[in-house]
One Martini backbone bead per residue (centre of mass of N, CA, C, O) as a GRO file, in nm:
protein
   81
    1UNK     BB    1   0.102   0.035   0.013
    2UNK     BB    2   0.047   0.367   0.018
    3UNK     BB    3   0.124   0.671   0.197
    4UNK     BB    4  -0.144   0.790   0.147
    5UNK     BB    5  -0.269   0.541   0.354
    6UNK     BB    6  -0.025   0.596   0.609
    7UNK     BB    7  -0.087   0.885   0.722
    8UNK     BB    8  -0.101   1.046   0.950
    9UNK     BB    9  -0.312   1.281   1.113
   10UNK     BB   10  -0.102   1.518   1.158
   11UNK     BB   11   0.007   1.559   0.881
   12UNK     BB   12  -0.239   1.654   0.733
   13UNK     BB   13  -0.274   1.889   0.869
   14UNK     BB   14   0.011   2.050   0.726
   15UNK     BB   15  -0.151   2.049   0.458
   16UNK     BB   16  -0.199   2.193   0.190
   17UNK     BB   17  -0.462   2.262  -0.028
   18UNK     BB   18  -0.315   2.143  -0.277
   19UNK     BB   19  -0.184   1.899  -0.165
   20UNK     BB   20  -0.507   1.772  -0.061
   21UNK     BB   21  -0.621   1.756  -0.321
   22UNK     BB   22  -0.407   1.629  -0.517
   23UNK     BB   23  -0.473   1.336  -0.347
   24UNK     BB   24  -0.759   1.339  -0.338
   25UNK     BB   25  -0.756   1.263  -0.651
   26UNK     BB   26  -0.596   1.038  -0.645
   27UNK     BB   27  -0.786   0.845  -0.424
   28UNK     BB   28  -1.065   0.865  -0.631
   29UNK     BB   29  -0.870   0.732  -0.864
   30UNK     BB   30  -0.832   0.479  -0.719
   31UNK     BB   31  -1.153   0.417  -0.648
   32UNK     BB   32  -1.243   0.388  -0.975
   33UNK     BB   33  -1.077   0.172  -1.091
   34UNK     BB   34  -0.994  -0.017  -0.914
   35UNK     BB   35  -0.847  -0.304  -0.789
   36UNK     BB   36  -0.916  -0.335  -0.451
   37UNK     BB   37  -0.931  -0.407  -0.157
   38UNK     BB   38  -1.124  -0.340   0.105
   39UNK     BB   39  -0.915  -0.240   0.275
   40UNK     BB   40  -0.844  -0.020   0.057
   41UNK     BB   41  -1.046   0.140   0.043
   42UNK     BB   42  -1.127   0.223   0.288
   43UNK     BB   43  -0.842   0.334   0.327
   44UNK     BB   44  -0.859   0.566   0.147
   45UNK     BB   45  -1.152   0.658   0.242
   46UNK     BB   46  -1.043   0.796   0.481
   47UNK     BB   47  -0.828   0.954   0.357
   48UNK     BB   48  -1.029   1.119   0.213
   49UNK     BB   49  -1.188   1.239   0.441
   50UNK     BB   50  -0.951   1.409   0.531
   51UNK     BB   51  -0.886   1.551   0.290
   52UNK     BB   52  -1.184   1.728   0.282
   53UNK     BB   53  -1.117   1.846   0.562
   54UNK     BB   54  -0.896   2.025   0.507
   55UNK     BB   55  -1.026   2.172   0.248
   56UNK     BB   56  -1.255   2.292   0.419
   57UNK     BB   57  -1.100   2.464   0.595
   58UNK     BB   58  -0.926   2.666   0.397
   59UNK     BB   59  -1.224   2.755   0.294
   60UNK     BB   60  -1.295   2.888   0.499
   61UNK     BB   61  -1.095   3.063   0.599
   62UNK     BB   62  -1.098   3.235   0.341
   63UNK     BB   63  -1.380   3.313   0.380
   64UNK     BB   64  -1.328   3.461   0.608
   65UNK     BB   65  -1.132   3.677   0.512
   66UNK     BB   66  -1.292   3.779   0.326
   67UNK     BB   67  -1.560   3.885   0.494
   68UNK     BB   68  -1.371   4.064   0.642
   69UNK     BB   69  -1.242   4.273   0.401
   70UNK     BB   70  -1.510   4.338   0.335
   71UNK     BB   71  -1.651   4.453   0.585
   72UNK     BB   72  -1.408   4.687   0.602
   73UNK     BB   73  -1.449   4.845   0.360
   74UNK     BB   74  -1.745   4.898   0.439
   75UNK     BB   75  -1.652   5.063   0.685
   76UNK     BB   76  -1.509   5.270   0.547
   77UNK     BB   77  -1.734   5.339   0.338
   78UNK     BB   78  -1.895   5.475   0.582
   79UNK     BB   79  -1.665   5.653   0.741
   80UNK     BB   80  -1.633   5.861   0.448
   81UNK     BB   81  -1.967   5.958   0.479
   0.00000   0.00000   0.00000
């Protein structure tokens, strides 16, 4: 089996957005051939479930600052009225 699904799930935290994209593209890839026992599929997907949640973590994360320096923005151009 490959290293993509014995990494301990600390290493995940570590990984940037595209690092955890990148990956779980190859495990969805690996999970649509086929031809992996019940046992690595399993594997995978657990490994997949995690690398969604980094990915959601990121994407959460860049949302709120979106959201944050919108929010500033509006409050200049309101204190500047």
């Amino acid at each position: 089996m490959t290293s993509e699904v014995d990494e301990t799930p600390g290493m995940t935290e570590a990984l940037g957005y595209e690092q955890a994209r990148d990956e779980l593209i190859e495990v969805v890839r690996r999970l649509e051939a086929g031809g992996t026992t019940l046992e690595e599929s399993l594997a995978l997907w657990e490994r997949g479930e995690e690398l969604a949640k980094v990915c959601r973590r990121w994407l959460d994360g860049a949302r709120a600052r979106l959201d944050a320096a919108l929010a500033e923005e509006t409050a200049g151009e309101a204190d500047a009225e």
